[in-house]
Amino acid sequence: MVADESALAEVVAAFAAGRGPVAVDAERASGYRYGQRAYLVQLRREGAGTALIDPVACPDLSALGEALSGVEWVLHAATQDLPCLREIGMVPTRLFDTELAGRLAGFPRVGLGAMVENVLGFLLEKGHSAVDWSTRPLPEPWLRYAALDVELLVDLRDALEKELDRQGKLDWAWQEFDAIASAPPPEPRKDPWRRTSGMHKVRRRRQMAVVRELWQTRDRIARRRDVSPGKVLPDAAIVEAALAMPANPHALAALNGFGQRVGRRQLEQWQAAVDRAKALSEDRLPQPGQPVTGPPPPRAWADKDPAAAARLSAARAGVTELAEALNMPAENLITPDTVRRVCWEPPSPPTPESVAAALTAHGARAWQVEQVTPVLVTALSAESARGA
């Protein structure tokens, strides 16, 4: 474990002098700690070997990020690790995502272990993927497991590059990788409390306010204690309290999730959140549903706009058929959201040029536009003719 500045400086120098792509991985403590910060960073590069870095002891890895600027980074499921790597100063300018490459190449199982086994013929050691990586010191078997995650990543990348080239998809893959590398950090989610598991059971605005108050109270406690919010109070308990609207701590204690392990002081804290929601004036209660940007949920299309529903059905069928012919998941051929948006507000008339422009405006890559435009033109034109 690299856990001090002098050791880190040696790693920076070694990896700057290395050759070829660099394999990168990060371990988080999801389910144990608050947020998605990295608790271990693993790297491997020819000429430099493997390094395991402790980002708790070395929280600023920007010097390492700068040393690897311009070098191709190889990650598996890059979008999962890039946010926590960005927090510690590591941002790639070029990358190769072996999971996404596997999807584009048509592999049915794209987890790292399955890919290494199917493509390279090796079995990776399993068993530590869900451990608490914030543990210190990290046990030696965990470190070995973490090192293995980058041991064969460049070999896997090279094999997948050849396979994608054989299938005529390599340029498509590079367009996807470039889009990931150049994407800005995601915007903070609006009203994250609305994503509480089981929220669909909560119908009334006053009950929704209880969910919001409990969620926000839990979030403050979890952040202060640096623990996963679910360990402070499960989502199911929040929803149950919102539906029951308990009148006092005694009634709250009778609900699942608030019973034996919750002390009197904690019960009063949760009850205070419930009481705050009960005391809100009507104009301060949350509105049902989130403000919708773009088309409504597809299940509502048949009632709102039957022609749009027919367009969407035809487009989905066409995209699915094309994805099967190309041997890749339909959502990697084109995002379902893009298909919905184009079908809800189609260009008029739906020519190849206008449909291609619409797809591009919604963020589709050039290869996706080229492949999907004929399918959508056919679907939109058929429904236009039927409507006329």
mmCIF file of C-alpha atoms in Angstrom:
data_model
loop_
_atom_site.group_PDB
_atom_site.id
_atom_site.type_symbol
_atom_site.label_atom_id
_atom_site.label_comp_id
_atom_site.label_asym_id
_atom_site.label_seq_id
_atom_site.Cartn_x
_atom_site.Cartn_y
_atom_site.Cartn_z
ATOM 1 C CA MET A 1 0.000 0.000 0.000
ATOM 2 C CA VAL A 2 1.282 3.431 -0.982
ATOM 3 C CA ALA A 3 0.299 5.571 1.984
ATOM 4 C CA ASP A 4 2.729 8.497 2.221
ATOM 5 C CA GLU A 5 3.959 11.299 -0.011
ATOM 6 C CA SER A 6 7.458 9.932 -0.649
ATOM 7 C CA ALA A 7 6.125 6.540 -1.762
ATOM 8 C CA LEU A 8 3.533 8.312 -3.921
ATOM 9 C CA ALA A 9 6.266 10.395 -5.583
ATOM 10 C CA GLU A 10 8.067 7.157 -6.513
ATOM 11 C CA VAL A 11 4.872 5.764 -8.035
ATOM 12 C CA VAL A 12 4.301 8.965 -10.030
ATOM 13 C CA ALA A 13 7.828 8.785 -11.437
ATOM 14 C CA ALA A 14 7.561 5.067 -12.238
ATOM 15 C CA PHE A 15 4.217 5.343 -14.002
ATOM 16 C CA ALA A 16 5.264 8.458 -15.919
ATOM 17 C CA ALA A 17 8.204 6.424 -17.261
ATOM 18 C CA GLY A 18 6.074 3.364 -18.036
ATOM 19 C CA ARG A 19 5.020 2.202 -21.486
ATOM 20 C CA GLY A 20 1.654 1.792 -23.173
ATOM 21 C CA PRO A 21 -1.828 2.039 -21.632
ATOM 22 C CA VAL A 22 -2.347 2.140 -17.874
ATOM 23 C CA ALA A 23 -4.910 -0.095 -16.182
ATOM 24 C CA VAL A 24 -6.879 1.803 -13.512
ATOM 25 C CA ASP A 25 -9.451 0.690 -10.950
ATOM 26 C CA ALA A 26 -10.898 2.101 -7.734
ATOM 27 C CA GLU A 27 -12.620 0.550 -4.738
ATOM 28 C CA ARG A 28 -15.371 2.376 -2.862
ATOM 29 C CA ALA A 29 -17.142 1.525 0.395
ATOM 30 C CA SER A 30 -20.711 1.624 -0.922
ATOM 31 C CA GLY A 31 -23.142 0.417 1.703
ATOM 32 C CA TYR A 32 -20.695 1.232 4.497
ATOM 33 C CA ARG A 33 -19.659 4.889 4.154
ATOM 34 C CA TYR A 34 -21.379 8.104 3.125
ATOM 35 C CA GLY A 35 -20.882 9.069 -0.504
ATOM 36 C CA GLN A 36 -18.878 7.375 -3.232
ATOM 37 C CA ARG A 37 -15.286 8.360 -2.447
ATOM 38 C CA ALA A 38 -12.412 6.068 -3.405
ATOM 39 C CA TYR A 39 -10.736 4.073 -0.611
ATOM 40 C CA LEU A 40 -8.212 2.287 -2.824
ATOM 41 C CA VAL A 41 -6.805 3.070 -6.270
ATOM 42 C CA GLN A 42 -5.083 0.322 -8.261
ATOM 43 C CA LEU A 43 -2.856 0.927 -11.292
ATOM 44 C CA ARG A 44 -0.728 -1.241 -13.533
ATOM 45 C CA ARG A 45 1.476 -0.232 -16.453
ATOM 46 C CA GLU A 46 4.174 -2.003 -18.382
ATOM 47 C CA GLY A 47 7.549 -0.914 -17.068
ATOM 48 C CA ALA A 48 6.038 0.334 -13.797
ATOM 49 C CA GLY A 49 4.344 -2.738 -12.326
ATOM 50 C CA THR A 50 1.320 -2.556 -10.047
ATOM 51 C CA ALA A 51 0.633 0.108 -7.428
ATOM 52 C CA LEU A 52 -2.055 0.125 -4.733
ATOM 53 C CA ILE A 53 -2.595 3.651 -3.407
ATOM 54 C CA ASP A 54 -4.439 4.665 -0.248
ATOM 55 C CA PRO A 55 -6.373 7.845 -1.145
ATOM 56 C CA VAL A 56 -7.249 8.400 2.522
ATOM 57 C CA ALA A 57 -3.565 8.867 3.382
ATOM 58 C CA CYS A 58 -2.837 10.462 -0.035
ATOM 59 C CA PRO A 59 -6.007 12.429 -0.871
ATOM 60 C CA ASP A 60 -4.485 14.458 -3.726
ATOM 61 C CA LEU A 61 -3.444 12.306 -6.693
ATOM 62 C CA SER A 62 -3.416 15.178 -9.191
ATOM 63 C CA ALA A 63 0.345 14.749 -9.733
ATOM 64 C CA LEU A 64 -0.304 11.149 -10.785
ATOM 65 C CA GLY A 65 -3.206 12.269 -12.968
ATOM 66 C CA GLU A 66 -0.955 14.823 -14.665
ATOM 67 C CA ALA A 67 1.825 12.251 -15.154
ATOM 68 C CA LEU A 68 -0.671 10.047 -16.987
ATOM 69 C CA SER A 69 -2.208 12.842 -19.068
ATOM 70 C CA GLY A 70 -2.298 11.792 -22.710
ATOM 71 C CA VAL A 71 -1.863 8.132 -21.747
ATOM 72 C CA GLU A 72 -4.753 5.795 -22.544
ATOM 73 C CA TRP A 73 -6.459 4.630 -19.338
ATOM 74 C CA VAL A 74 -8.054 1.177 -19.348
ATOM 75 C CA LEU A 75 -11.006 0.851 -16.971
ATOM 76 C CA HIS A 76 -13.820 -1.646 -16.557
ATOM 77 C CA ALA A 77 -17.196 0.137 -16.296
ATOM 78 C CA ALA A 78 -15.494 3.538 -16.429
ATOM 79 C CA THR A 79 -18.539 5.621 -15.534
ATOM 80 C CA GLN A 80 -18.665 3.946 -12.097
ATOM 81 C CA ASP A 81 -15.090 4.885 -11.166
ATOM 82 C CA LEU A 82 -14.549 8.213 -12.924
ATOM 83 C CA PRO A 83 -16.518 10.353 -10.393
ATOM 84 C CA CYS A 84 -14.490 9.148 -7.388
ATOM 85 C CA LEU A 85 -11.229 9.377 -9.361
ATOM 86 C CA ARG A 86 -12.083 12.942 -10.387
ATOM 87 C CA GLU A 87 -12.519 13.876 -6.701
ATOM 88 C CA ILE A 88 -8.860 12.997 -6.025
ATOM 89 C CA GLY A 89 -7.439 14.695 -9.126
ATOM 90 C CA MET A 90 -7.356 11.839 -11.633
ATOM 91 C CA VAL A 91 -9.104 12.629 -14.930
ATOM 92 C CA PRO A 92 -8.253 10.710 -18.123
ATOM 93 C CA THR A 93 -7.931 12.387 -21.506
ATOM 94 C CA ARG A 94 -8.221 9.056 -23.339
ATOM 95 C CA LEU A 95 -9.766 5.817 -22.142
ATOM 96 C CA PHE A 96 -10.753 2.290 -23.148
ATOM 97 C CA ASP A 97 -13.709 0.786 -21.269
ATOM 98 C CA THR A 98 -13.502 -3.009 -21.327
ATOM 99 C CA GLU A 99 -17.075 -3.471 -20.068
ATOM 100 C CA LEU A 100 -18.527 -1.233 -22.770
ATOM 101 C CA ALA A 101 -16.276 -2.897 -25.351
ATOM 102 C CA GLY A 102 -17.737 -6.233 -24.267
ATOM 103 C CA ARG A 103 -21.279 -4.928 -24.718
ATOM 104 C CA LEU A 104 -20.544 -3.585 -28.196
ATOM 105 C CA ALA A 105 -18.876 -6.868 -29.141
ATOM 106 C CA GLY A 106 -21.965 -8.811 -28.078
ATOM 107 C CA PHE A 107 -20.686 -10.679 -25.023
ATOM 108 C CA PRO A 108 -23.667 -11.875 -22.931
ATOM 109 C CA ARG A 109 -21.818 -11.438 -19.595
ATOM 110 C CA VAL A 110 -19.656 -8.346 -19.211
ATOM 111 C CA GLY A 111 -18.547 -8.427 -15.570
ATOM 112 C CA LEU A 112 -14.760 -8.324 -15.252
ATOM 113 C CA GLY A 113 -14.476 -11.916 -14.040
ATOM 114 C CA ALA A 114 -16.683 -13.254 -16.826
ATOM 115 C CA MET A 115 -14.850 -11.221 -19.478
ATOM 116 C CA VAL A 116 -11.394 -12.327 -18.308
ATOM 117 C CA GLU A 117 -12.548 -15.951 -18.273
ATOM 118 C CA ASN A 118 -14.290 -15.853 -21.663
ATOM 119 C CA VAL A 119 -11.712 -13.762 -23.517
ATOM 120 C CA LEU A 120 -8.407 -14.681 -21.836
ATOM 121 C CA GLY A 121 -9.183 -18.041 -20.233
ATOM 122 C CA PHE A 122 -8.209 -17.051 -16.672
ATOM 123 C CA LEU A 123 -10.295 -17.302 -13.505
ATOM 124 C CA LEU A 124 -9.990 -14.234 -11.270
ATOM 125 C CA GLU A 125 -10.053 -14.706 -7.508
ATOM 126 C CA LYS A 126 -13.489 -13.803 -6.161
ATOM 127 C CA GLY A 127 -15.003 -13.033 -2.798
ATOM 128 C CA HIS A 128 -14.053 -9.505 -1.740
ATOM 129 C CA SER A 129 -16.064 -7.276 -4.081
ATOM 130 C CA ALA A 130 -18.580 -6.205 -1.419
ATOM 131 C CA VAL A 131 -16.235 -5.725 1.538
ATOM 132 C CA ASP A 132 -15.755 -2.470 3.455
ATOM 133 C CA TRP A 133 -12.795 -0.930 1.632
ATOM 134 C CA SER A 134 -12.571 1.853 4.225
ATOM 135 C CA THR A 135 -11.160 -0.764 6.651
ATOM 136 C CA ARG A 136 -7.611 0.011 7.809
ATOM 137 C CA PRO A 137 -5.313 -1.780 7.596
ATOM 138 C CA LEU A 138 -6.671 -3.611 4.555
ATOM 139 C CA PRO A 139 -6.138 -7.378 4.891
ATOM 140 C CA GLU A 140 -3.562 -8.891 2.551
ATOM 141 C CA PRO A 141 -6.107 -11.131 0.737
ATOM 142 C CA TRP A 142 -8.169 -8.035 -0.081
ATOM 143 C CA LEU A 143 -5.100 -6.280 -1.496
ATOM 144 C CA ARG A 144 -4.275 -9.310 -3.624
ATOM 145 C CA TYR A 145 -7.853 -9.374 -4.911
ATOM 146 C CA ALA A 146 -7.646 -5.644 -5.725
ATOM 147 C CA ALA A 147 -4.321 -6.054 -7.533
ATOM 148 C CA LEU A 148 -5.790 -8.822 -9.688
ATOM 149 C CA ASP A 149 -8.454 -6.389 -10.938
ATOM 150 C CA VAL A 150 -5.767 -4.555 -12.946
ATOM 151 C CA GLU A 151 -3.422 -7.504 -13.577
ATOM 152 C CA LEU A 152 -4.984 -8.524 -16.899
ATOM 153 C CA LEU A 153 -6.922 -5.384 -17.843
ATOM 154 C CA VAL A 154 -4.543 -4.296 -20.628
ATOM 155 C CA ASP A 155 -4.437 -7.847 -22.024
ATOM 156 C CA LEU A 156 -8.248 -7.844 -22.024
ATOM 157 C CA ARG A 157 -8.246 -4.447 -23.745
ATOM 158 C CA ASP A 158 -5.934 -5.696 -26.494
ATOM 159 C CA ALA A 159 -8.049 -8.806 -27.139
ATOM 160 C CA LEU A 160 -11.265 -6.777 -27.234
ATOM 161 C CA GLU A 161 -9.731 -4.243 -29.612
ATOM 162 C CA LYS A 162 -8.973 -7.080 -32.033
ATOM 163 C CA GLU A 163 -12.481 -8.501 -31.673
ATOM 164 C CA LEU A 164 -14.143 -5.122 -32.222
ATOM 165 C CA ASP A 165 -11.944 -4.555 -35.257
ATOM 166 C CA ARG A 166 -12.915 -7.988 -36.616
ATOM 167 C CA GLN A 167 -16.608 -7.089 -36.222
ATOM 168 C CA GLY A 168 -16.149 -3.668 -37.832
ATOM 169 C CA LYS A 169 -17.085 -1.894 -34.584
ATOM 170 C CA LEU A 170 -13.773 -0.484 -33.419
ATOM 171 C CA ASP A 171 -14.484 3.055 -34.607
ATOM 172 C CA TRP A 172 -17.868 2.888 -32.889
ATOM 173 C CA ALA A 173 -16.147 1.917 -29.644
ATOM 174 C CA TRP A 174 -13.655 4.788 -29.864
ATOM 175 C CA GLN A 175 -16.528 7.236 -30.370
ATOM 176 C CA GLU A 176 -18.170 5.869 -27.213
ATOM 177 C CA PHE A 177 -14.947 6.025 -25.201
ATOM 178 C CA ASP A 178 -14.278 9.605 -26.336
ATOM 179 C CA ALA A 179 -17.810 10.583 -25.290
ATOM 180 C CA ILE A 180 -17.223 9.175 -21.793
ATOM 181 C CA ALA A 181 -13.838 10.883 -21.430
ATOM 182 C CA SER A 182 -15.173 14.261 -22.539
ATOM 183 C CA ALA A 183 -18.467 14.162 -20.622
ATOM 184 C CA PRO A 184 -18.799 16.850 -17.912
ATOM 185 C CA PRO A 185 -19.508 15.771 -14.316
ATOM 186 C CA PRO A 186 -23.212 14.992 -13.846
ATOM 187 C CA GLU A 187 -25.424 17.681 -12.363
ATOM 188 C CA PRO A 188 -26.534 17.081 -8.748
ATOM 189 C CA ARG A 189 -29.829 15.229 -8.705
ATOM 190 C CA LYS A 190 -32.863 17.419 -7.975
ATOM 191 C CA ASP A 191 -35.004 16.235 -5.056
ATOM 192 C CA PRO A 192 -32.970 13.035 -4.413
ATOM 193 C CA TRP A 193 -35.421 12.046 -1.668
ATOM 194 C CA ARG A 194 -37.913 11.170 -4.399
ATOM 195 C CA ARG A 195 -35.751 8.148 -5.237
ATOM 196 C CA THR A 196 -36.467 6.526 -1.860
ATOM 197 C CA SER A 197 -37.153 2.848 -2.523
ATOM 198 C CA GLY A 198 -40.879 2.166 -2.177
ATOM 199 C CA MET A 199 -41.808 5.784 -2.932
ATOM 200 C CA HIS A 200 -44.492 4.606 -5.377
ATOM 201 C CA LYS A 201 -46.642 3.644 -2.363
ATOM 202 C CA VAL A 202 -46.711 7.238 -1.102
ATOM 203 C CA ARG A 203 -49.625 9.081 -2.727
ATOM 204 C CA ARG A 204 -50.534 12.039 -0.542
ATOM 205 C CA ARG A 205 -48.537 15.261 -0.466
ATOM 206 C CA ARG A 206 -48.411 15.321 3.348
ATOM 207 C CA GLN A 207 -46.981 11.798 3.338
ATOM 208 C CA MET A 208 -44.468 12.873 0.704
ATOM 209 C CA ALA A 209 -43.407 15.670 3.048
ATOM 210 C CA VAL A 210 -42.741 13.069 5.767
ATOM 211 C CA VAL A 211 -40.508 11.135 3.356
ATOM 212 C CA ARG A 212 -38.642 14.343 2.525
ATOM 213 C CA GLU A 213 -38.118 15.334 6.174
ATOM 214 C CA LEU A 214 -36.999 11.858 7.236
ATOM 215 C CA TRP A 215 -34.717 11.513 4.183
ATOM 216 C CA GLN A 216 -33.065 14.887 4.808
ATOM 217 C CA THR A 217 -32.633 14.183 8.530
ATOM 218 C CA ARG A 218 -31.103 10.791 7.733
ATOM 219 C CA ASP A 219 -28.790 12.370 5.156
ATOM 220 C CA ARG A 220 -27.466 14.936 7.671
ATOM 221 C CA ILE A 221 -26.803 12.206 10.244
ATOM 222 C CA ALA A 222 -25.174 9.891 7.679
ATOM 223 C CA ARG A 223 -22.936 12.673 6.391
ATOM 224 C CA ARG A 224 -21.884 13.673 9.926
ATOM 225 C CA ARG A 225 -21.163 10.083 10.949
ATOM 226 C CA ASP A 226 -19.710 9.106 7.542
ATOM 227 C CA VAL A 227 -21.877 6.025 7.233
ATOM 228 C CA SER A 228 -24.163 4.780 4.495
ATOM 229 C CA PRO A 229 -27.642 6.356 4.871
ATOM 230 C CA GLY A 230 -29.212 2.905 4.743
ATOM 231 C CA LYS A 231 -27.343 1.978 7.913
ATOM 232 C CA VAL A 232 -28.837 4.994 9.692
ATOM 233 C CA LEU A 233 -32.422 4.242 8.647
ATOM 234 C CA PRO A 234 -33.634 1.917 5.872
ATOM 235 C CA ASP A 235 -35.737 3.295 3.027
ATOM 236 C CA ALA A 236 -38.510 0.862 3.967
ATOM 237 C CA ALA A 237 -38.752 2.445 7.434
ATOM 238 C CA ILE A 238 -39.032 5.943 5.936
ATOM 239 C CA VAL A 239 -41.884 4.857 3.669
ATOM 240 C CA GLU A 240 -43.664 3.004 6.486
ATOM 241 C CA ALA A 241 -43.519 6.072 8.722
ATOM 242 C CA ALA A 242 -44.866 8.252 5.912
ATOM 243 C CA LEU A 243 -47.818 5.925 5.369
ATOM 244 C CA ALA A 244 -48.557 5.531 9.109
ATOM 245 C CA MET A 245 -48.065 9.203 10.128
ATOM 246 C CA PRO A 246 -47.344 8.219 13.776
ATOM 247 C CA ALA A 247 -48.595 10.627 16.433
ATOM 248 C CA ASN A 248 -45.750 10.114 18.930
ATOM 249 C CA PRO A 249 -42.475 8.225 19.497
ATOM 250 C CA HIS A 250 -44.345 5.295 21.053
ATOM 251 C CA ALA A 251 -46.411 4.839 17.870
ATOM 252 C CA LEU A 252 -43.277 5.277 15.770
ATOM 253 C CA ALA A 253 -41.457 2.558 17.733
ATOM 254 C CA ALA A 254 -44.175 0.073 16.742
ATOM 255 C CA LEU A 255 -43.245 0.413 13.063
ATOM 256 C CA ASN A 256 -40.721 -1.803 11.284
ATOM 257 C CA GLY A 257 -37.259 -0.256 11.322
ATOM 258 C CA PHE A 258 -37.855 1.874 14.416
ATOM 259 C CA GLY A 259 -38.140 -0.840 17.059
ATOM 260 C CA GLN A 260 -35.641 -2.584 19.291
ATOM 261 C CA ARG A 261 -32.318 -1.108 18.149
ATOM 262 C CA VAL A 262 -33.502 2.519 18.095
ATOM 263 C CA GLY A 263 -32.985 4.429 21.340
ATOM 264 C CA ARG A 264 -35.391 6.924 22.857
ATOM 265 C CA ARG A 265 -33.358 9.925 21.714
ATOM 266 C CA GLN A 266 -33.241 8.650 18.149
ATOM 267 C CA LEU A 267 -36.970 7.961 18.163
ATOM 268 C CA GLU A 268 -37.621 11.538 19.259
ATOM 269 C CA GLN A 269 -35.357 12.777 16.467
ATOM 270 C CA TRP A 270 -37.296 10.830 13.815
ATOM 271 C CA GLN A 271 -40.634 11.814 15.355
ATOM 272 C CA ALA A 272 -39.572 15.470 15.226
ATOM 273 C CA ALA A 273 -39.016 15.066 11.467
ATOM 274 C CA VAL A 274 -42.500 13.570 11.092
ATOM 275 C CA ASP A 275 -43.978 16.403 13.150
ATOM 276 C CA ARG A 276 -42.242 19.041 11.019
ATOM 277 C CA ALA A 277 -43.861 17.566 7.932
ATOM 278 C CA LYS A 278 -47.262 17.493 9.649
ATOM 279 C CA ALA A 279 -46.932 21.178 10.565
ATOM 280 C CA LEU A 280 -46.137 22.418 7.049
ATOM 281 C CA SER A 281 -48.648 24.698 5.381
ATOM 282 C CA GLU A 282 -50.288 23.395 2.210
ATOM 283 C CA ASP A 283 -48.254 25.646 -0.058
ATOM 284 C CA ARG A 284 -44.983 24.179 1.274
ATOM 285 C CA LEU A 285 -45.914 20.548 0.653
ATOM 286 C CA PRO A 286 -44.067 18.820 -2.211
ATOM 287 C CA GLN A 287 -45.916 18.437 -5.477
ATOM 288 C CA PRO A 288 -46.647 14.896 -6.653
ATOM 289 C CA GLY A 289 -44.122 13.754 -9.224
ATOM 290 C CA GLN A 290 -41.069 15.580 -10.461
ATOM 291 C CA PRO A 291 -41.178 18.322 -13.078
ATOM 292 C CA VAL A 292 -41.035 16.426 -16.341
ATOM 293 C CA THR A 293 -38.556 17.525 -18.972
ATOM 294 C CA GLY A 294 -39.199 15.834 -22.258
ATOM 295 C CA PRO A 295 -41.847 13.243 -23.069
ATOM 296 C CA PRO A 296 -44.208 11.742 -20.475
ATOM 297 C CA PRO A 297 -43.765 8.116 -19.341
ATOM 298 C CA PRO A 298 -44.441 5.768 -22.305
ATOM 299 C CA ARG A 299 -47.321 4.073 -20.471
ATOM 300 C CA ALA A 300 -49.257 7.347 -20.744
ATOM 301 C CA TRP A 301 -48.705 7.789 -24.476
ATOM 302 C CA ALA A 302 -51.670 5.719 -25.663
ATOM 303 C CA ASP A 303 -54.059 8.109 -23.885
ATOM 304 C CA LYS A 304 -52.202 11.375 -24.493
ATOM 305 C CA ASP A 305 -51.137 10.812 -28.101
ATOM 306 C CA PRO A 306 -52.043 7.477 -29.756
ATOM 307 C CA ALA A 307 -50.069 8.391 -32.893
ATOM 308 C CA ALA A 308 -46.922 8.960 -30.830
ATOM 309 C CA ALA A 309 -47.502 5.634 -29.069
ATOM 310 C CA ALA A 310 -47.682 3.903 -32.438
ATOM 311 C CA ARG A 311 -44.501 5.636 -33.590
ATOM 312 C CA LEU A 312 -42.695 4.537 -30.447
ATOM 313 C CA SER A 313 -43.853 0.941 -30.816
ATOM 314 C CA ALA A 314 -42.651 0.789 -34.417
ATOM 315 C CA ALA A 315 -39.347 2.482 -33.551
ATOM 316 C CA ARG A 316 -38.661 0.168 -30.622
ATOM 317 C CA ALA A 317 -39.334 -2.891 -32.754
ATOM 318 C CA GLY A 318 -36.998 -1.600 -35.463
ATOM 319 C CA VAL A 319 -34.215 -0.730 -33.013
ATOM 320 C CA THR A 320 -34.503 -4.143 -31.308
ATOM 321 C CA GLU A 321 -34.285 -5.940 -34.657
ATOM 322 C CA LEU A 322 -31.243 -3.906 -35.712
ATOM 323 C CA ALA A 323 -29.519 -4.435 -32.342
ATOM 324 C CA GLU A 324 -29.991 -8.183 -32.672
ATOM 325 C CA ALA A 325 -28.528 -8.091 -36.190
ATOM 326 C CA LEU A 326 -25.527 -6.104 -34.882
ATOM 327 C CA ASN A 327 -25.201 -8.440 -31.861
ATOM 328 C CA MET A 328 -25.330 -5.774 -29.145
ATOM 329 C CA PRO A 329 -27.817 -4.557 -26.510
ATOM 330 C CA ALA A 330 -30.421 -2.163 -27.915
ATOM 331 C CA GLU A 331 -29.603 0.445 -25.243
ATOM 332 C CA ASN A 332 -25.993 0.587 -26.479
ATOM 333 C CA LEU A 333 -27.137 0.986 -30.069
ATOM 334 C CA ILE A 334 -29.192 4.035 -29.040
ATOM 335 C CA THR A 335 -30.481 5.148 -25.644
ATOM 336 C CA PRO A 336 -34.195 4.483 -25.061
ATOM 337 C CA ASP A 337 -34.603 8.117 -23.950
ATOM 338 C CA THR A 338 -33.350 9.375 -27.317
ATOM 339 C CA VAL A 339 -35.817 7.130 -29.155
ATOM 340 C CA ARG A 340 -38.657 8.390 -26.953
ATOM 341 C CA ARG A 341 -37.791 12.046 -27.527
ATOM 342 C CA VAL A 342 -37.579 11.687 -31.294
ATOM 343 C CA CYS A 343 -40.869 9.747 -31.411
ATOM 344 C CA TRP A 344 -42.686 12.216 -29.151
ATOM 345 C CA GLU A 345 -41.676 15.258 -31.174
ATOM 346 C CA PRO A 346 -40.630 13.869 -34.576
ATOM 347 C CA PRO A 347 -39.131 16.125 -37.248
ATOM 348 C CA SER A 348 -41.560 16.994 -39.999
ATOM 349 C CA PRO A 349 -41.187 15.598 -42.543
ATOM 350 C CA PRO A 350 -39.126 12.675 -41.185
ATOM 351 C CA THR A 351 -36.376 12.684 -43.803
ATOM 352 C CA PRO A 352 -32.984 11.018 -43.298
ATOM 353 C CA GLU A 353 -31.459 14.477 -42.863
ATOM 354 C CA SER A 354 -34.011 15.729 -40.322
ATOM 355 C CA VAL A 355 -33.991 12.506 -38.290
ATOM 356 C CA ALA A 356 -30.187 12.452 -38.253
ATOM 357 C CA ALA A 357 -30.160 16.066 -37.046
ATOM 358 C CA ALA A 358 -32.658 15.224 -34.290
ATOM 359 C CA LEU A 359 -30.584 12.256 -33.109
ATOM 360 C CA THR A 360 -27.417 14.367 -33.081
ATOM 361 C CA ALA A 361 -29.175 17.107 -31.114
ATOM 362 C CA HIS A 362 -30.060 14.527 -28.451
ATOM 363 C CA GLY A 363 -26.418 13.462 -28.089
ATOM 364 C CA ALA A 364 -26.235 10.394 -30.325
ATOM 365 C CA ARG A 365 -22.762 9.626 -31.645
ATOM 366 C CA ALA A 366 -22.048 9.648 -35.387
ATOM 367 C CA TRP A 367 -22.025 5.849 -35.655
ATOM 368 C CA GLN A 368 -25.375 5.628 -33.857
ATOM 369 C CA VAL A 369 -26.880 8.251 -36.160
ATOM 370 C CA GLU A 370 -25.661 6.331 -39.196
ATOM 371 C CA GLN A 371 -27.071 3.007 -37.989
ATOM 372 C CA VAL A 372 -30.358 4.130 -36.433
ATOM 373 C CA THR A 373 -31.524 6.870 -38.824
ATOM 374 C CA PRO A 374 -32.912 4.489 -41.499
ATOM 375 C CA VAL A 375 -34.843 2.530 -38.837
ATOM 376 C CA LEU A 376 -36.430 5.662 -37.352
ATOM 377 C CA VAL A 377 -37.196 7.180 -40.759
ATOM 378 C CA THR A 378 -39.101 4.000 -41.628
ATOM 379 C CA ALA A 379 -41.010 3.973 -38.327
ATOM 380 C CA LEU A 380 -41.837 7.689 -38.375
ATOM 381 C CA SER A 381 -42.739 7.746 -42.062
ATOM 382 C CA ALA A 382 -45.098 4.788 -41.719
ATOM 383 C CA GLU A 383 -46.989 6.450 -38.872
ATOM 384 C CA SER A 384 -47.018 9.799 -40.704
ATOM 385 C CA ALA A 385 -48.558 8.147 -43.744
ATOM 386 C CA ARG A 386 -51.105 6.329 -41.606
ATOM 387 C CA GLY A 387 -52.035 9.594 -39.843
ATOM 388 C CA ALA A 388 -52.450 11.375 -43.166
#
